[in-house]
């Protein structure tokens, strides 16, 4: 899918975060997907003064939202009842379609409501979903995010948005509540998802390269902590190395983003490349290592544990010097 060749519009948000409480036209939001990122995002919107009705298939997630002062429902249709905005922070495009159409969320929302898809999904699928939503008289914004769980908790996400410009402007305050950098990519849904794919391509390749480098140091018998300190302060450094490197050296680090997330996201990257007829050899190789780590049983482990795939390739006793 071609990307519109224009300089993206950027809106920087300064602290404190805006409050919508004094806005008489503040929207009622149905927030679908109260996971590790969705829950803090929905909570920020709630604290900004919006009425937020949450839904998640997990009872514990619903309970957490209720404990934080929100209203949680066990059915997507109930959570969408009379809402002006439906925000989706779900795992994939299939869950988005199920919530909107099979569970009836879209039909139960207010006439002309706007659907904001904030999950990372294939650009072509996002475009088709937007067509299905608008065909039913509703509006749609493609708005994937970057920043992970930490960004969701801190309301410092980078948010990429594509869709009708007027709809974007009307709902921009909602994005300002959730993120520190808001980028408008163009009128066509799917364009923001292409931008997110570009971001994930670099994240995945940088992460796999960092794992390969540290696995080499480990295999050669070096002190990996010292090597990590060396490369982190040199031209070899990257954001992913600095953020994930130390966790690669831990046996069971806290999970901030799972290996299987990158299996999914790099699959989306490769699909976007295929659609645009763009060769992506580095992304393809990185994808294979995340697949290998997942196949070894580490799919739910922190994504830094892609290093286990490299360790698996060199497992066993080292050959002695000849």
Short mmCIF file of N, CA and C in Angstrom, two decimals, residues 15-165:
data_model
loop_
_atom_site.label_atom_id
_atom_site.label_comp_id
_atom_site.label_asym_id
_atom_site.label_seq_id
_atom_site.Cartn_x
_atom_site.Cartn_y
_atom_site.Cartn_z
N UNK A 15 2.54 19.18 29.28
CA UNK A 15 1.91 18.92 30.58
C UNK A 15 1.32 20.22 31.11
N UNK A 16 0.23 20.18 31.93
CA UNK A 16 -0.47 18.96 32.29
C UNK A 16 -1.36 18.46 31.18
N UNK A 17 -1.76 17.22 31.29
CA UNK A 17 -2.66 16.64 30.30
C UNK A 17 -3.99 17.39 30.32
N UNK A 18 -4.64 17.54 29.16
CA UNK A 18 -5.89 18.29 29.12
C UNK A 18 -7.01 17.56 29.83
N UNK A 19 -7.93 18.31 30.40
CA UNK A 19 -9.13 17.74 31.01
C UNK A 19 -10.32 18.07 30.12
N UNK A 20 -11.18 17.08 29.93
CA UNK A 20 -12.39 17.29 29.13
C UNK A 20 -13.61 17.52 30.01
N UNK A 21 -13.39 17.60 31.33
CA UNK A 21 -14.49 17.62 32.27
C UNK A 21 -15.39 18.85 32.09
N UNK A 22 -14.82 19.97 31.67
CA UNK A 22 -15.62 21.19 31.53
C UNK A 22 -16.23 21.34 30.14
N UNK A 23 -16.03 20.35 29.30
CA UNK A 23 -16.58 20.39 27.95
C UNK A 23 -17.98 19.80 27.95
N UNK A 24 -19.02 20.62 27.73
CA UNK A 24 -20.38 20.11 27.79
C UNK A 24 -20.66 19.05 26.73
N UNK A 25 -19.84 18.99 25.68
CA UNK A 25 -20.05 18.01 24.63
C UNK A 25 -19.12 16.82 24.75
N UNK A 26 -18.58 16.58 25.93
CA UNK A 26 -17.63 15.47 26.10
C UNK A 26 -18.29 14.15 25.69
N UNK A 27 -17.55 13.29 25.02
CA UNK A 27 -18.14 12.06 24.48
C UNK A 27 -18.29 10.97 25.53
N UNK A 28 -19.21 10.08 25.27
CA UNK A 28 -19.30 8.83 26.02
C UNK A 28 -18.55 7.79 25.21
N UNK A 29 -17.60 7.13 25.86
CA UNK A 29 -16.69 6.23 25.16
C UNK A 29 -16.94 4.78 25.56
N UNK A 30 -17.05 3.92 24.57
CA UNK A 30 -17.03 2.49 24.81
C UNK A 30 -15.63 2.00 24.52
N UNK A 31 -14.93 1.52 25.55
CA UNK A 31 -13.53 1.10 25.37
C UNK A 31 -13.48 -0.42 25.38
N UNK A 32 -13.09 -0.99 24.26
CA UNK A 32 -13.08 -2.45 24.09
C UNK A 32 -11.64 -2.95 24.11
N UNK A 33 -11.31 -3.73 25.12
CA UNK A 33 -9.96 -4.26 25.28
C UNK A 33 -9.26 -3.63 26.45
N UNK A 34 -9.42 -4.21 27.65
CA UNK A 34 -8.85 -3.65 28.87
C UNK A 34 -7.62 -4.45 29.31
N UNK A 35 -6.72 -4.70 28.36
CA UNK A 35 -5.51 -5.45 28.66
C UNK A 35 -4.43 -4.58 29.28
N UNK A 36 -3.19 -5.00 29.14
CA UNK A 36 -2.08 -4.30 29.79
C UNK A 36 -1.91 -2.87 29.28
N UNK A 37 -2.32 -2.61 28.05
CA UNK A 37 -2.28 -1.24 27.53
C UNK A 37 -3.66 -0.59 27.58
N UNK A 38 -4.68 -1.35 27.26
CA UNK A 38 -6.02 -0.80 27.20
C UNK A 38 -6.52 -0.29 28.55
N UNK A 39 -6.21 -1.01 29.62
CA UNK A 39 -6.69 -0.60 30.95
C UNK A 39 -6.17 0.77 31.36
N UNK A 40 -4.86 1.03 31.30
CA UNK A 40 -4.42 2.39 31.66
C UNK A 40 -4.93 3.45 30.69
N UNK A 41 -5.08 3.11 29.41
CA UNK A 41 -5.59 4.09 28.45
C UNK A 41 -7.03 4.47 28.80
N UNK A 42 -7.86 3.47 29.08
CA UNK A 42 -9.25 3.74 29.45
C UNK A 42 -9.32 4.53 30.75
N UNK A 43 -8.40 4.24 31.67
CA UNK A 43 -8.38 4.94 32.95
C UNK A 43 -8.01 6.41 32.78
N UNK A 44 -7.07 6.70 31.88
CA UNK A 44 -6.71 8.10 31.61
C UNK A 44 -7.92 8.86 31.06
N UNK A 45 -8.64 8.24 30.15
CA UNK A 45 -9.82 8.89 29.58
C UNK A 45 -10.88 9.14 30.65
N UNK A 46 -11.03 8.18 31.56
CA UNK A 46 -11.98 8.31 32.65
C UNK A 46 -11.61 9.49 33.53
N UNK A 47 -10.33 9.60 33.88
CA UNK A 47 -9.88 10.69 34.75
C UNK A 47 -9.94 12.05 34.05
N UNK A 48 -9.95 12.05 32.72
CA UNK A 48 -10.02 13.32 31.99
C UNK A 48 -11.42 13.91 32.00
N UNK A 49 -12.39 13.13 32.48
CA UNK A 49 -13.75 13.64 32.56
C UNK A 49 -14.72 12.97 31.63
N UNK A 50 -14.26 12.05 30.79
CA UNK A 50 -15.15 11.33 29.89
C UNK A 50 -15.91 10.25 30.66
N UNK A 51 -17.07 9.93 30.19
CA UNK A 51 -17.77 8.74 30.68
C UNK A 51 -17.25 7.57 29.86
N UNK A 52 -16.69 6.56 30.52
CA UNK A 52 -16.07 5.44 29.82
C UNK A 52 -16.72 4.14 30.28
N UNK A 53 -17.19 3.38 29.31
CA UNK A 53 -17.80 2.07 29.56
C UNK A 53 -16.88 1.02 28.95
N UNK A 54 -16.31 0.16 29.79
CA UNK A 54 -15.30 -0.77 29.33
C UNK A 54 -15.82 -2.17 29.10
N UNK A 55 -15.15 -2.88 28.19
CA UNK A 55 -15.44 -4.30 27.96
C UNK A 55 -14.14 -5.05 27.72
N UNK A 56 -14.06 -6.24 28.32
CA UNK A 56 -12.98 -7.17 28.06
C UNK A 56 -13.50 -8.57 28.34
N UNK A 57 -12.99 -9.55 27.62
CA UNK A 57 -13.44 -10.92 27.86
C UNK A 57 -12.93 -11.44 29.20
N UNK A 58 -11.90 -10.79 29.75
CA UNK A 58 -11.33 -11.21 31.03
C UNK A 58 -12.08 -10.57 32.20
N UNK A 59 -12.56 -11.40 33.09
CA UNK A 59 -13.27 -10.90 34.26
C UNK A 59 -12.35 -10.07 35.16
N UNK A 60 -11.09 -10.51 35.31
CA UNK A 60 -10.15 -9.77 36.16
C UNK A 60 -9.86 -8.39 35.58
N UNK A 61 -9.79 -8.28 34.26
CA UNK A 61 -9.57 -6.97 33.63
C UNK A 61 -10.76 -6.05 33.88
N UNK A 62 -11.95 -6.60 33.76
CA UNK A 62 -13.16 -5.80 34.02
C UNK A 62 -13.19 -5.35 35.48
N UNK A 63 -12.79 -6.24 36.39
CA UNK A 63 -12.78 -5.90 37.81
C UNK A 63 -11.78 -4.80 38.10
N UNK A 64 -10.63 -4.86 37.45
CA UNK A 64 -9.61 -3.82 37.65
C UNK A 64 -10.12 -2.46 37.20
N UNK A 65 -10.85 -2.43 36.09
CA UNK A 65 -11.38 -1.16 35.60
C UNK A 65 -12.45 -0.63 36.55
N UNK A 66 -13.28 -1.52 37.06
CA UNK A 66 -14.32 -1.12 38.01
C UNK A 66 -13.69 -0.60 39.30
N UNK A 67 -12.65 -1.28 39.77
CA UNK A 67 -11.96 -0.84 40.99
C UNK A 67 -11.37 0.55 40.83
N UNK A 68 -11.04 0.92 39.59
CA UNK A 68 -10.48 2.24 39.32
C UNK A 68 -11.53 3.31 39.08
N UNK A 69 -12.79 2.97 39.27
CA UNK A 69 -13.88 3.94 39.12
C UNK A 69 -14.62 3.88 37.81
N UNK A 70 -14.24 2.95 36.93
CA UNK A 70 -14.92 2.83 35.65
C UNK A 70 -16.15 1.94 35.73
N UNK A 71 -16.87 1.88 34.62
CA UNK A 71 -18.02 0.99 34.50
C UNK A 71 -17.67 -0.08 33.50
N UNK A 72 -17.64 -1.32 33.95
CA UNK A 72 -17.26 -2.43 33.08
C UNK A 72 -18.45 -3.31 32.78
N UNK A 73 -18.48 -3.85 31.56
CA UNK A 73 -19.57 -4.73 31.14
C UNK A 73 -19.00 -6.05 30.65
N UNK A 74 -19.79 -7.09 30.81
CA UNK A 74 -19.36 -8.43 30.37
C UNK A 74 -19.74 -8.69 28.92
N UNK A 75 -20.34 -7.70 28.27
CA UNK A 75 -20.78 -7.84 26.89
C UNK A 75 -20.42 -6.58 26.12
N UNK A 76 -19.87 -6.74 24.93
CA UNK A 76 -19.46 -5.59 24.12
C UNK A 76 -20.65 -4.73 23.73
N UNK A 77 -21.79 -5.36 23.52
CA UNK A 77 -23.00 -4.62 23.14
C UNK A 77 -23.40 -3.65 24.23
N UNK A 78 -23.35 -4.11 25.48
CA UNK A 78 -23.71 -3.24 26.60
C UNK A 78 -22.70 -2.10 26.75
N UNK A 79 -21.43 -2.41 26.58
CA UNK A 79 -20.40 -1.37 26.70
C UNK A 79 -20.54 -0.31 25.61
N UNK A 80 -21.09 -0.69 24.47
CA UNK A 80 -21.23 0.23 23.34
C UNK A 80 -22.54 1.01 23.36
N UNK A 81 -23.44 0.65 24.26
CA UNK A 81 -24.78 1.25 24.26
C UNK A 81 -24.72 2.77 24.36
N UNK A 82 -25.27 3.45 23.35
CA UNK A 82 -25.39 4.91 23.31
C UNK A 82 -24.05 5.63 23.44
N UNK A 83 -22.99 5.02 22.95
CA UNK A 83 -21.68 5.67 23.00
C UNK A 83 -21.44 6.50 21.75
N UNK A 84 -20.69 7.58 21.91
CA UNK A 84 -20.32 8.44 20.79
C UNK A 84 -19.06 7.95 20.10
N UNK A 85 -18.20 7.29 20.89
CA UNK A 85 -16.91 6.82 20.39
C UNK A 85 -16.69 5.38 20.85
N UNK A 86 -16.26 4.54 19.93
CA UNK A 86 -15.85 3.18 20.27
C UNK A 86 -14.35 3.08 20.04
N UNK A 87 -13.59 2.90 21.11
CA UNK A 87 -12.15 2.73 21.00
C UNK A 87 -11.82 1.26 21.16
N UNK A 88 -11.01 0.74 20.24
CA UNK A 88 -10.64 -0.67 20.28
C UNK A 88 -9.14 -0.82 20.49
N UNK A 89 -8.79 -1.51 21.58
CA UNK A 89 -7.39 -1.85 21.85
C UNK A 89 -7.34 -3.36 22.04
N UNK A 90 -7.56 -4.07 20.94
CA UNK A 90 -7.68 -5.52 20.97
C UNK A 90 -6.43 -6.16 20.37
N UNK A 91 -6.39 -7.49 20.40
CA UNK A 91 -5.19 -8.20 19.97
C UNK A 91 -4.97 -8.13 18.47
N UNK A 92 -6.04 -8.28 17.69
CA UNK A 92 -5.88 -8.35 16.24
C UNK A 92 -7.16 -7.92 15.53
N UNK A 93 -7.12 -7.94 14.21
CA UNK A 93 -8.26 -7.48 13.42
C UNK A 93 -9.47 -8.38 13.59
N UNK A 94 -9.25 -9.68 13.83
CA UNK A 94 -10.37 -10.59 14.04
C UNK A 94 -11.17 -10.21 15.27
N UNK A 95 -10.49 -9.86 16.36
CA UNK A 95 -11.19 -9.45 17.57
C UNK A 95 -11.95 -8.15 17.35
N UNK A 96 -11.37 -7.25 16.56
CA UNK A 96 -12.06 -5.99 16.25
C UNK A 96 -13.36 -6.26 15.49
N UNK A 97 -13.29 -7.12 14.50
CA UNK A 97 -14.48 -7.46 13.71
C UNK A 97 -15.53 -8.15 14.56
N UNK A 98 -15.09 -9.06 15.42
CA UNK A 98 -16.03 -9.78 16.28
C UNK A 98 -16.76 -8.82 17.22
N UNK A 99 -16.00 -7.90 17.85
CA UNK A 99 -16.61 -6.97 18.78
C UNK A 99 -17.59 -6.03 18.08
N UNK A 100 -17.20 -5.53 16.93
CA UNK A 100 -18.03 -4.55 16.23
C UNK A 100 -19.27 -5.17 15.60
N UNK A 101 -19.11 -6.32 14.97
CA UNK A 101 -20.20 -6.87 14.17
C UNK A 101 -20.85 -8.11 14.80
N UNK A 102 -20.06 -9.10 15.18
CA UNK A 102 -20.65 -10.32 15.72
C UNK A 102 -21.25 -10.10 17.11
N UNK A 103 -20.56 -9.31 17.94
CA UNK A 103 -21.08 -9.01 19.28
C UNK A 103 -22.03 -7.81 19.28
N UNK A 104 -22.13 -7.11 18.16
CA UNK A 104 -23.12 -6.05 18.00
C UNK A 104 -22.77 -4.71 18.58
N UNK A 105 -21.48 -4.46 18.87
CA UNK A 105 -21.11 -3.19 19.48
C UNK A 105 -21.43 -2.00 18.58
N UNK A 106 -21.11 -2.11 17.30
CA UNK A 106 -21.32 -0.98 16.39
C UNK A 106 -22.80 -0.65 16.27
N UNK A 107 -23.63 -1.66 16.11
CA UNK A 107 -25.07 -1.43 15.95
C UNK A 107 -25.69 -0.80 17.19
N UNK A 108 -25.08 -1.03 18.36
CA UNK A 108 -25.65 -0.52 19.60
C UNK A 108 -25.09 0.83 20.00
N UNK A 109 -24.10 1.33 19.25
CA UNK A 109 -23.55 2.65 19.55
C UNK A 109 -24.46 3.71 18.93
N UNK A 110 -24.20 4.98 19.28
CA UNK A 110 -25.04 6.07 18.79
C UNK A 110 -24.92 6.22 17.28
N UNK A 111 -25.97 6.74 16.67
CA UNK A 111 -25.96 6.97 15.24
C UNK A 111 -24.81 7.91 14.87
N UNK A 112 -24.03 7.52 13.87
CA UNK A 112 -22.92 8.36 13.44
C UNK A 112 -21.71 8.32 14.36
N UNK A 113 -21.66 7.35 15.28
CA UNK A 113 -20.52 7.25 16.20
C UNK A 113 -19.23 7.00 15.42
N UNK A 114 -18.11 7.26 16.09
CA UNK A 114 -16.81 7.06 15.46
C UNK A 114 -16.12 5.86 16.08
N UNK A 115 -15.57 5.00 15.25
CA UNK A 115 -14.78 3.85 15.68
C UNK A 115 -13.31 4.24 15.56
N UNK A 116 -12.57 4.09 16.66
CA UNK A 116 -11.14 4.40 16.65
C UNK A 116 -10.39 3.11 16.94
N UNK A 117 -9.75 2.56 15.92
CA UNK A 117 -8.98 1.32 16.06
C UNK A 117 -7.54 1.68 16.41
N UNK A 118 -7.12 1.29 17.63
CA UNK A 118 -5.80 1.67 18.12
C UNK A 118 -4.83 0.49 18.17
N UNK A 119 -5.28 -0.66 17.73
CA UNK A 119 -4.45 -1.86 17.70
C UNK A 119 -3.55 -1.86 16.47
N UNK A 120 -2.50 -2.66 16.52
CA UNK A 120 -1.62 -2.85 15.36
C UNK A 120 -2.21 -3.95 14.50
N UNK A 121 -2.63 -3.59 13.28
CA UNK A 121 -3.31 -4.52 12.38
C UNK A 121 -2.80 -4.34 10.95
N UNK A 122 -2.98 -5.33 10.10
CA UNK A 122 -2.55 -5.19 8.70
C UNK A 122 -3.26 -4.03 8.01
N UNK A 123 -2.52 -3.18 7.30
CA UNK A 123 -3.13 -2.01 6.66
C UNK A 123 -4.31 -2.33 5.75
N UNK A 124 -4.18 -3.39 4.94
CA UNK A 124 -5.28 -3.75 4.05
C UNK A 124 -6.53 -4.15 4.81
N UNK A 125 -6.38 -4.88 5.91
CA UNK A 125 -7.52 -5.27 6.74
C UNK A 125 -8.16 -4.06 7.40
N UNK A 126 -7.33 -3.10 7.81
CA UNK A 126 -7.85 -1.88 8.42
C UNK A 126 -8.69 -1.11 7.42
N UNK A 127 -8.22 -1.04 6.19
CA UNK A 127 -8.95 -0.34 5.15
C UNK A 127 -10.31 -0.99 4.90
N UNK A 128 -10.34 -2.32 4.87
CA UNK A 128 -11.60 -3.04 4.68
C UNK A 128 -12.55 -2.84 5.86
N UNK A 129 -11.99 -2.85 7.08
CA UNK A 129 -12.82 -2.63 8.26
C UNK A 129 -13.43 -1.23 8.23
N UNK A 130 -12.63 -0.25 7.82
CA UNK A 130 -13.14 1.12 7.73
C UNK A 130 -14.29 1.21 6.74
N UNK A 131 -14.18 0.52 5.62
CA UNK A 131 -15.26 0.52 4.62
C UNK A 131 -16.53 -0.09 5.19
N UNK A 132 -16.38 -1.17 5.95
CA UNK A 132 -17.55 -1.83 6.54
C UNK A 132 -18.22 -0.93 7.59
N UNK A 133 -17.42 -0.20 8.35
CA UNK A 133 -17.95 0.69 9.38
C UNK A 133 -18.67 1.88 8.75
N UNK A 134 -18.04 2.52 7.77
CA UNK A 134 -18.64 3.70 7.14
C UNK A 134 -19.87 3.33 6.31
N UNK A 135 -19.90 2.12 5.77
CA UNK A 135 -21.07 1.68 5.01
C UNK A 135 -22.31 1.59 5.89
N UNK A 136 -22.10 1.46 7.20
CA UNK A 136 -23.21 1.38 8.15
C UNK A 136 -23.55 2.73 8.77
N UNK A 137 -22.98 3.80 8.21
CA UNK A 137 -23.31 5.15 8.67
C UNK A 137 -22.49 5.67 9.83
N UNK A 138 -21.35 5.03 10.12
CA UNK A 138 -20.49 5.48 11.20
C UNK A 138 -19.18 6.00 10.62
N UNK A 139 -18.36 6.56 11.48
CA UNK A 139 -17.07 7.11 11.06
C UNK A 139 -15.93 6.23 11.60
N UNK A 140 -14.75 6.40 11.03
CA UNK A 140 -13.64 5.50 11.39
C UNK A 140 -12.32 6.25 11.37
N UNK A 141 -11.50 5.98 12.40
CA UNK A 141 -10.13 6.48 12.44
C UNK A 141 -9.18 5.32 12.70
N UNK A 142 -8.16 5.23 11.89
CA UNK A 142 -7.08 4.27 12.01
C UNK A 142 -6.02 4.93 12.89
N UNK A 143 -5.80 4.40 14.12
CA UNK A 143 -4.96 5.13 15.07
C UNK A 143 -4.09 4.20 15.92
N UNK A 144 -3.17 3.46 15.30
CA UNK A 144 -2.28 2.61 16.08
C UNK A 144 -1.32 3.44 16.93
N UNK A 145 -0.79 2.80 17.98
CA UNK A 145 0.05 3.51 18.93
C UNK A 145 1.41 2.84 19.06
N UNK A 146 2.38 3.61 19.55
CA UNK A 146 3.70 3.08 19.86
C UNK A 146 4.10 3.62 21.23
N UNK A 147 4.79 2.79 21.99
CA UNK A 147 5.21 3.21 23.33
C UNK A 147 5.03 2.13 24.36
N UNK A 148 4.30 1.08 24.00
CA UNK A 148 4.16 -0.07 24.88
C UNK A 148 3.40 0.22 26.16
N UNK A 149 3.53 -0.72 27.10
CA UNK A 149 2.82 -0.62 28.37
C UNK A 149 3.24 0.63 29.13
N UNK A 150 4.54 0.93 29.13
CA UNK A 150 5.03 2.12 29.84
C UNK A 150 4.40 3.39 29.28
N UNK A 151 4.31 3.48 27.95
CA UNK A 151 3.71 4.65 27.32
C UNK A 151 2.23 4.77 27.63
N UNK A 152 1.54 3.63 27.71
CA UNK A 152 0.12 3.64 28.05
C UNK A 152 -0.07 4.10 29.49
N UNK A 153 0.77 3.61 30.38
CA UNK A 153 0.65 3.99 31.80
C UNK A 153 0.96 5.47 32.01
N UNK A 154 1.96 5.98 31.28
CA UNK A 154 2.40 7.36 31.47
C UNK A 154 1.65 8.36 30.59
N UNK A 155 0.73 7.87 29.76
CA UNK A 155 0.03 8.71 28.79
C UNK A 155 1.02 9.43 27.88
N UNK A 156 2.07 8.71 27.48
CA UNK A 156 3.11 9.29 26.63
C UNK A 156 3.22 8.56 25.29
N UNK A 157 2.15 7.93 24.86
CA UNK A 157 2.17 7.17 23.61
C UNK A 157 2.41 8.09 22.41
N UNK A 158 3.02 7.52 21.37
CA UNK A 158 3.01 8.15 20.05
C UNK A 158 1.82 7.55 19.31
N UNK A 159 0.98 8.41 18.78
CA UNK A 159 -0.26 7.94 18.14
C UNK A 159 -0.26 8.41 16.69
N UNK A 160 -0.40 7.45 15.78
CA UNK A 160 -0.46 7.72 14.35
C UNK A 160 -1.91 7.61 13.91
N UNK A 161 -2.42 8.63 13.23
CA UNK A 161 -3.84 8.67 12.90
C UNK A 161 -4.05 8.90 11.41
N UNK A 162 -4.98 8.14 10.84
CA UNK A 162 -5.40 8.37 9.45
C UNK A 162 -6.91 8.23 9.38
N UNK A 163 -7.52 9.03 8.53
CA UNK A 163 -8.96 9.02 8.37
C UNK A 163 -9.45 10.42 8.05
N UNK A 164 -10.76 10.55 7.99
CA UNK A 164 -11.37 11.84 7.69
C UNK A 164 -10.81 12.94 8.59
N UNK A 165 -10.32 14.03 7.99
CA UNK A 165 -9.63 15.09 8.75
C UNK A 165 -10.56 15.74 9.77
#
